[in-house]
Amino acid sequence: MNSISNRRRLLLTSAALLTLSFTRLSYAQSVKTMEVWKDPSCGCCKHWIEHVEKSGFKVTVNDTGNNAIRARLHMPQKFASCHTALIEGYVIEGHVPAKDILRLLKTRPDALGLAVPGMKVGSPGMDGPTYNGRSDPYDVLLVLKNGDSRVFQSYA
C-alpha cells in the first residue's frame, strides 16, 4: 500500500508542476512588453505609462527624449507627441489608450502603428486632477506605412 501511495503522490506532484508550468507559460505569453522613449521631466508621460501598466503592459522606459527614436521608427512628425513607444513591431505615438493598443495587437493591421498627435486633454495621462475634469474630443489614428492615416477610434 505504501508503494501505491507514493506513486499517487508522485503523480499528483507531477500534475501540479505541469499545470504550474503551463500557467506560467500562458502568463508569459499574455504579458505585453513595450519600450517607451520620453523626456525625463514629463509628468504626463509618466501618467500614461502608469495607465498602460495598469492594463497589463510591462514597460521599459528610456528618459532620453523621443525625437530621434520617432525619426528612426519612421513615425511622421505630423503625428508627434511627447512620447513614443514600440510594441511588437508597432509604433505608438502619444497618449493612445491601452484598449486601442490591445485592439491593434489583436487585429494586427498592416500599419506603422497608432498615434494621438499633440497632447489631447482627456486622453490617458492627460486626464488627472490638474485638468479639472476637462476632456476634449480626440481621435486615435492608425498610421499607415506610407505616412497616411485613418481614424482607428474616436473619443468625444
JSON list of C-alpha atoms in Angstrom, two decimals:
[
{"chain": "A", "resi": 1, "resn": "MET", "atom": "CA", "xyz": [0.00, 0.00, 0.00]},
{"chain": "A", "resi": 2, "resn": "ASN", "atom": "CA", "xyz": [2.88, 2.33, 0.72]},
{"chain": "A", "resi": 3, "resn": "SER", "atom": "CA", "xyz": [4.21, 1.90, -2.82]},
{"chain": "A", "resi": 4, "resn": "ILE", "atom": "CA", "xyz": [0.81, 2.81, -4.33]},
{"chain": "A", "resi": 5, "resn": "SER", "atom": "CA", "xyz": [0.53, 5.83, -2.05]},
{"chain": "A", "resi": 6, "resn": "ASN", "atom": "CA", "xyz": [3.99, 7.02, -3.11]},
{"chain": "A", "resi": 7, "resn": "ARG", "atom": "CA", "xyz": [3.08, 6.60, -6.80]},
{"chain": "A", "resi": 8, "resn": "ARG", "atom": "CA", "xyz": [-0.12, 8.61, -6.32]},
{"chain": "A", "resi": 9, "resn": "ARG", "atom": "CA", "xyz": [1.80, 11.34, -4.52]},
{"chain": "A", "resi": 10, "resn": "LEU", "atom": "CA", "xyz": [4.38, 11.41, -7.32]},
{"chain": "A", "resi": 11, "resn": "LEU", "atom": "CA", "xyz": [1.66, 11.58, -10.00]},
{"chain": "A", "resi": 12, "resn": "LEU", "atom": "CA", "xyz": [-0.20, 14.35, -8.19]},
{"chain": "A", "resi": 13, "resn": "THR", "atom": "CA", "xyz": [3.01, 16.33, -7.68]},
{"chain": "A", "resi": 14, "resn": "SER", "atom": "CA", "xyz": [3.96, 15.90, -11.34]},
{"chain": "A", "resi": 15, "resn": "ALA", "atom": "CA", "xyz": [0.50, 17.00, -12.47]},
{"chain": "A", "resi": 16, "resn": "ALA", "atom": "CA", "xyz": [0.65, 20.06, -10.21]},
{"chain": "A", "resi": 17, "resn": "LEU", "atom": "CA", "xyz": [4.08, 21.03, -11.54]},
{"chain": "A", "resi": 18, "resn": "LEU", "atom": "CA", "xyz": [2.94, 20.58, -15.12]},
{"chain": "A", "resi": 19, "resn": "THR", "atom": "CA", "xyz": [-0.14, 22.74, -14.50]},
{"chain": "A", "resi": 20, "resn": "LEU", "atom": "CA", "xyz": [2.02, 25.42, -12.88]},
{"chain": "A", "resi": 21, "resn": "SER", "atom": "CA", "xyz": [4.43, 25.37, -15.84]},
{"chain": "A", "resi": 22, "resn": "PHE", "atom": "CA", "xyz": [1.57, 25.84, -18.34]},
{"chain": "A", "resi": 23, "resn": "THR", "atom": "CA", "xyz": [0.10, 28.64, -16.23]},
{"chain": "A", "resi": 24, "resn": "ARG", "atom": "CA", "xyz": [3.43, 30.46, -16.15]},
{"chain": "A", "resi": 25, "resn": "LEU", "atom": "CA", "xyz": [3.90, 29.95, -19.89]},
{"chain": "A", "resi": 26, "resn": "SER", "atom": "CA", "xyz": [0.41, 31.33, -20.60]},
{"chain": "A", "resi": 27, "resn": "TYR", "atom": "CA", "xyz": [1.07, 34.32, -18.36]},
{"chain": "A", "resi": 28, "resn": "ALA", "atom": "CA", "xyz": [4.44, 35.00, -20.01]},
{"chain": "A", "resi": 29, "resn": "GLN", "atom": "CA", "xyz": [2.80, 34.87, -23.44]},
{"chain": "A", "resi": 30, "resn": "SER", "atom": "CA", "xyz": [-0.03, 37.19, -22.35]},
{"chain": "A", "resi": 31, "resn": "VAL", "atom": "CA", "xyz": [2.21, 39.90, -20.85]},
{"chain": "A", "resi": 32, "resn": "LYS", "atom": "CA", "xyz": [2.86, 42.53, -23.50]},
{"chain": "A", "resi": 33, "resn": "THR", "atom": "CA", "xyz": [6.19, 44.30, -23.24]},
{"chain": "A", "resi": 34, "resn": "MET", "atom": "CA", "xyz": [6.68, 47.80, -24.58]},
{"chain": "A", "resi": 35, "resn": "GLU", "atom": "CA", "xyz": [9.61, 50.19, -24.73]},
{"chain": "A", "resi": 36, "resn": "VAL", "atom": "CA", "xyz": [8.92, 53.92, -24.26]},
{"chain": "A", "resi": 37, "resn": "TRP", "atom": "CA", "xyz": [11.05, 56.97, -25.03]},
{"chain": "A", "resi": 38, "resn": "LYS", "atom": "CA", "xyz": [10.18, 60.21, -23.23]},
{"chain": "A", "resi": 39, "resn": "ASP", "atom": "CA", "xyz": [11.63, 63.37, -21.74]},
{"chain": "A", "resi": 40, "resn": "PRO", "atom": "CA", "xyz": [12.81, 62.72, -18.16]},
{"chain": "A", "resi": 41, "resn": "SER", "atom": "CA", "xyz": [10.82, 65.65, -16.77]},
{"chain": "A", "resi": 42, "resn": "CYS", "atom": "CA", "xyz": [7.48, 64.91, -18.49]},
{"chain": "A", "resi": 43, "resn": "GLY", "atom": "CA", "xyz": [4.78, 64.15, -15.90]},
{"chain": "A", "resi": 44, "resn": "CYS", "atom": "CA", "xyz": [2.00, 63.30, -18.37]},
{"chain": "A", "resi": 45, "resn": "CYS", "atom": "CA", "xyz": [4.23, 60.63, -19.96]},
{"chain": "A", "resi": 46, "resn": "LYS", "atom": "CA", "xyz": [4.70, 59.10, -16.52]},
{"chain": "A", "resi": 47, "resn": "HIS", "atom": "CA", "xyz": [0.92, 59.04, -16.03]},
{"chain": "A", "resi": 48, "resn": "TRP", "atom": "CA", "xyz": [0.40, 57.43, -19.47]},
{"chain": "A", "resi": 49, "resn": "ILE", "atom": "CA", "xyz": [2.95, 54.74, -18.57]},
{"chain": "A", "resi": 50, "resn": "GLU", "atom": "CA", "xyz": [1.03, 54.08, -15.33]},
{"chain": "A", "resi": 51, "resn": "HIS", "atom": "CA", "xyz": [-2.16, 53.77, -17.43]},
{"chain": "A", "resi": 52, "resn": "VAL", "atom": "CA", "xyz": [-0.70, 51.11, -19.75]},
{"chain": "A", "resi": 53, "resn": "GLU", "atom": "CA", "xyz": [0.93, 49.24, -16.85]},
{"chain": "A", "resi": 54, "resn": "LYS", "atom": "CA", "xyz": [-2.48, 49.05, -15.11]},
{"chain": "A", "resi": 55, "resn": "SER", "atom": "CA", "xyz": [-3.75, 47.39, -18.30]},
{"chain": "A", "resi": 56, "resn": "GLY", "atom": "CA", "xyz": [-1.11, 44.67, -18.02]},
{"chain": "A", "resi": 57, "resn": "PHE", "atom": "CA", "xyz": [1.74, 46.01, -20.14]},
{"chain": "A", "resi": 58, "resn": "LYS", "atom": "CA", "xyz": [5.32, 45.65, -18.94]},
{"chain": "A", "resi": 59, "resn": "VAL", "atom": "CA", "xyz": [7.14, 48.89, -19.78]},
{"chain": "A", "resi": 60, "resn": "THR", "atom": "CA", "xyz": [10.81, 49.73, -20.18]},
{"chain": "A", "resi": 61, "resn": "VAL", "atom": "CA", "xyz": [11.39, 53.49, -20.07]},
{"chain": "A", "resi": 62, "resn": "ASN", "atom": "CA", "xyz": [14.14, 55.46, -21.80]},
{"chain": "A", "resi": 63, "resn": "ASP", "atom": "CA", "xyz": [14.38, 59.02, -20.41]},
{"chain": "A", "resi": 64, "resn": "THR", "atom": "CA", "xyz": [16.24, 60.27, -23.49]},
{"chain": "A", "resi": 65, "resn": "GLY", "atom": "CA", "xyz": [13.54, 62.22, -25.30]},
{"chain": "A", "resi": 66, "resn": "ASN", "atom": "CA", "xyz": [11.69, 60.80, -28.30]},
{"chain": "A", "resi": 67, "resn": "ASN", "atom": "CA", "xyz": [12.59, 62.90, -31.36]},
{"chain": "A", "resi": 68, "resn": "ALA", "atom": "CA", "xyz": [15.43, 60.65, -32.53]},
{"chain": "A", "resi": 69, "resn": "ILE", "atom": "CA", "xyz": [13.54, 57.39, -31.99]},
{"chain": "A", "resi": 70, "resn": "ARG", "atom": "CA", "xyz": [10.42, 58.78, -33.66]},
{"chain": "A", "resi": 71, "resn": "ALA", "atom": "CA", "xyz": [12.51, 59.56, -36.76]},
{"chain": "A", "resi": 72, "resn": "ARG", "atom": "CA", "xyz": [14.30, 56.20, -36.64]},
{"chain": "A", "resi": 73, "resn": "LEU", "atom": "CA", "xyz": [10.95, 54.35, -36.43]},
{"chain": "A", "resi": 74, "resn": "HIS", "atom": "CA", "xyz": [9.62, 56.41, -39.39]},
{"chain": "A", "resi": 75, "resn": "MET", "atom": "CA", "xyz": [6.72, 57.97, -37.50]},
{"chain": "A", "resi": 76, "resn": "PRO", "atom": "CA", "xyz": [5.96, 61.19, -39.43]},
{"chain": "A", "resi": 77, "resn": "GLN", "atom": "CA", "xyz": [6.47, 64.41, -37.48]},
{"chain": "A", "resi": 78, "resn": "LYS", "atom": "CA", "xyz": [2.86, 65.47, -38.17]},
{"chain": "A", "resi": 79, "resn": "PHE", "atom": "CA", "xyz": [1.77, 62.78, -35.65]},
{"chain": "A", "resi": 80, "resn": "ALA", "atom": "CA", "xyz": [4.31, 63.85, -32.99]},
{"chain": "A", "resi": 81, "resn": "SER", "atom": "CA", "xyz": [3.58, 63.84, -29.27]},
{"chain": "A", "resi": 82, "resn": "CYS", "atom": "CA", "xyz": [5.61, 63.82, -26.06]},
{"chain": "A", "resi": 83, "resn": "HIS", "atom": "CA", "xyz": [6.47, 60.11, -26.00]},
{"chain": "A", "resi": 84, "resn": "THR", "atom": "CA", "xyz": [6.98, 57.26, -28.45]},
{"chain": "A", "resi": 85, "resn": "ALA", "atom": "CA", "xyz": [6.62, 53.55, -27.73]},
{"chain": "A", "resi": 86, "resn": "LEU", "atom": "CA", "xyz": [7.42, 50.36, -29.59]},
{"chain": "A", "resi": 87, "resn": "ILE", "atom": "CA", "xyz": [5.47, 47.14, -29.06]},
{"chain": "A", "resi": 88, "resn": "GLU", "atom": "CA", "xyz": [5.54, 44.00, -31.19]},
{"chain": "A", "resi": 89, "resn": "GLY", "atom": "CA", "xyz": [6.78, 45.98, -34.20]},
{"chain": "A", "resi": 90, "resn": "TYR", "atom": "CA", "xyz": [4.17, 48.74, -33.90]},
{"chain": "A", "resi": 91, "resn": "VAL", "atom": "CA", "xyz": [4.94, 52.37, -33.06]},
{"chain": "A", "resi": 92, "resn": "ILE", "atom": "CA", "xyz": [2.67, 54.05, -30.51]},
{"chain": "A", "resi": 93, "resn": "GLU", "atom": "CA", "xyz": [2.92, 57.84, -30.57]},
{"chain": "A", "resi": 94, "resn": "GLY", "atom": "CA", "xyz": [1.42, 59.86, -27.76]},
{"chain": "A", "resi": 95, "resn": "HIS", "atom": "CA", "xyz": [-1.47, 59.31, -25.37]},
{"chain": "A", "resi": 96, "resn": "VAL", "atom": "CA", "xyz": [-3.07, 56.27, -27.01]},
{"chain": "A", "resi": 97, "resn": "PRO", "atom": "CA", "xyz": [-5.48, 54.40, -24.69]},
{"chain": "A", "resi": 98, "resn": "ALA", "atom": "CA", "xyz": [-4.33, 50.92, -23.69]},
{"chain": "A", "resi": 99, "resn": "LYS", "atom": "CA", "xyz": [-7.54, 49.33, -25.03]},
{"chain": "A", "resi": 100, "resn": "ASP", "atom": "CA", "xyz": [-6.70, 50.64, -28.51]},
{"chain": "A", "resi": 101, "resn": "ILE", "atom": "CA", "xyz": [-3.18, 49.20, -28.29]},
{"chain": "A", "resi": 102, "resn": "LEU", "atom": "CA", "xyz": [-4.67, 45.83, -27.30]},
{"chain": "A", "resi": 103, "resn": "ARG", "atom": "CA", "xyz": [-7.08, 46.02, -30.25]},
{"chain": "A", "resi": 104, "resn": "LEU", "atom": "CA", "xyz": [-4.18, 46.84, -32.58]},
{"chain": "A", "resi": 105, "resn": "LEU", "atom": "CA", "xyz": [-2.22, 43.83, -31.33]},
{"chain": "A", "resi": 106, "resn": "LYS", "atom": "CA", "xyz": [-5.26, 41.57, -31.70]},
{"chain": "A", "resi": 107, "resn": "THR", "atom": "CA", "xyz": [-6.23, 42.67, -35.22]},
{"chain": "A", "resi": 108, "resn": "ARG", "atom": "CA", "xyz": [-2.66, 43.17, -36.50]},
{"chain": "A", "resi": 109, "resn": "PRO", "atom": "CA", "xyz": [-3.37, 45.57, -39.38]},
{"chain": "A", "resi": 110, "resn": "ASP", "atom": "CA", "xyz": [-0.66, 46.24, -41.95]},
{"chain": "A", "resi": 111, "resn": "ALA", "atom": "CA", "xyz": [0.33, 49.61, -40.47]},
{"chain": "A", "resi": 112, "resn": "LEU", "atom": "CA", "xyz": [3.14, 51.51, -38.77]},
{"chain": "A", "resi": 113, "resn": "GLY", "atom": "CA", "xyz": [1.15, 51.97, -35.57]},
{"chain": "A", "resi": 114, "resn": "LEU", "atom": "CA", "xyz": [-1.17, 54.29, -33.66]},
{"chain": "A", "resi": 115, "resn": "ALA", "atom": "CA", "xyz": [-0.92, 57.98, -32.82]},
{"chain": "A", "resi": 116, "resn": "VAL", "atom": "CA", "xyz": [-2.68, 60.66, -30.83]},
{"chain": "A", "resi": 117, "resn": "PRO", "atom": "CA", "xyz": [-0.89, 63.76, -32.14]},
{"chain": "A", "resi": 118, "resn": "GLY", "atom": "CA", "xyz": [-0.19, 66.54, -29.67]},
{"chain": "A", "resi": 119, "resn": "MET", "atom": "CA", "xyz": [-1.31, 66.28, -26.09]},
{"chain": "A", "resi": 120, "resn": "LYS", "atom": "CA", "xyz": [-5.09, 65.92, -26.00]},
{"chain": "A", "resi": 121, "resn": "VAL", "atom": "CA", "xyz": [-6.72, 66.79, -22.69]},
{"chain": "A", "resi": 122, "resn": "GLY", "atom": "CA", "xyz": [-8.82, 63.85, -21.54]},
{"chain": "A", "resi": 123, "resn": "SER", "atom": "CA", "xyz": [-6.59, 61.20, -23.11]},
{"chain": "A", "resi": 124, "resn": "PRO", "atom": "CA", "xyz": [-4.76, 58.78, -20.77]},
{"chain": "A", "resi": 125, "resn": "GLY", "atom": "CA", "xyz": [-2.04, 60.67, -18.93]},
{"chain": "A", "resi": 126, "resn": "MET", "atom": "CA", "xyz": [-3.72, 63.99, -19.71]},
{"chain": "A", "resi": 127, "resn": "ASP", "atom": "CA", "xyz": [-6.76, 63.27, -17.57]},
{"chain": "A", "resi": 128, "resn": "GLY", "atom": "CA", "xyz": [-5.74, 63.84, -13.97]},
{"chain": "A", "resi": 129, "resn": "PRO", "atom": "CA", "xyz": [-7.00, 66.35, -11.40]},
{"chain": "A", "resi": 130, "resn": "THR", "atom": "CA", "xyz": [-4.84, 69.07, -12.97]},
{"chain": "A", "resi": 131, "resn": "TYR", "atom": "CA", "xyz": [-7.33, 69.24, -15.85]},
{"chain": "A", "resi": 132, "resn": "ASN", "atom": "CA", "xyz": [-10.41, 69.74, -13.62]},
{"chain": "A", "resi": 133, "resn": "GLY", "atom": "CA", "xyz": [-12.41, 67.01, -15.39]},
{"chain": "A", "resi": 134, "resn": "ARG", "atom": "CA", "xyz": [-11.98, 68.66, -18.79]},
{"chain": "A", "resi": 135, "resn": "SER", "atom": "CA", "xyz": [-11.94, 66.29, -21.75]},
{"chain": "A", "resi": 136, "resn": "ASP", "atom": "CA", "xyz": [-11.52, 67.40, -25.34]},
{"chain": "A", "resi": 137, "resn": "PRO", "atom": "CA", "xyz": [-12.58, 65.18, -28.24]},
{"chain": "A", "resi": 138, "resn": "TYR", "atom": "CA", "xyz": [-9.73, 63.39, -29.99]},
{"chain": "A", "resi": 139, "resn": "ASP", "atom": "CA", "xyz": [-9.02, 60.64, -32.48]},
{"chain": "A", "resi": 140, "resn": "VAL", "atom": "CA", "xyz": [-6.62, 57.74, -32.26]},
{"chain": "A", "resi": 141, "resn": "LEU", "atom": "CA", "xyz": [-5.14, 57.44, -35.74]},
{"chain": "A", "resi": 142, "resn": "LEU", "atom": "CA", "xyz": [-3.98, 54.28, -37.46]},
{"chain": "A", "resi": 143, "resn": "VAL", "atom": "CA", "xyz": [-0.78, 55.42, -39.15]},
{"chain": "A", "resi": 144, "resn": "LEU", "atom": "CA", "xyz": [-0.09, 53.55, -42.36]},
{"chain": "A", "resi": 145, "resn": "LYS", "atom": "CA", "xyz": [3.39, 52.67, -43.59]},
{"chain": "A", "resi": 146, "resn": "ASN", "atom": "CA", "xyz": [3.14, 55.23, -46.41]},
{"chain": "A", "resi": 147, "resn": "GLY", "atom": "CA", "xyz": [2.56, 58.05, -43.86]},
{"chain": "A", "resi": 148, "resn": "ASP", "atom": "CA", "xyz": [-1.18, 58.34, -44.42]},
{"chain": "A", "resi": 149, "resn": "SER", "atom": "CA", "xyz": [-3.63, 57.76, -41.58]},
{"chain": "A", "resi": 150, "resn": "ARG", "atom": "CA", "xyz": [-7.22, 56.95, -40.86]},
{"chain": "A", "resi": 151, "resn": "VAL", "atom": "CA", "xyz": [-9.29, 57.13, -37.69]},
{"chain": "A", "resi": 152, "resn": "PHE", "atom": "CA", "xyz": [-8.90, 53.98, -35.60]},
{"chain": "A", "resi": 153, "resn": "GLN", "atom": "CA", "xyz": [-11.06, 55.17, -32.68]},
{"chain": "A", "resi": 154, "resn": "SER", "atom": "CA", "xyz": [-12.78, 58.45, -31.80]},
{"chain": "A", "resi": 155, "resn": "TYR", "atom": "CA", "xyz": [-13.34, 59.82, -28.31]},
{"chain": "A", "resi": 156, "resn": "ALA", "atom": "CA", "xyz": [-15.95, 62.54, -27.76]}
]
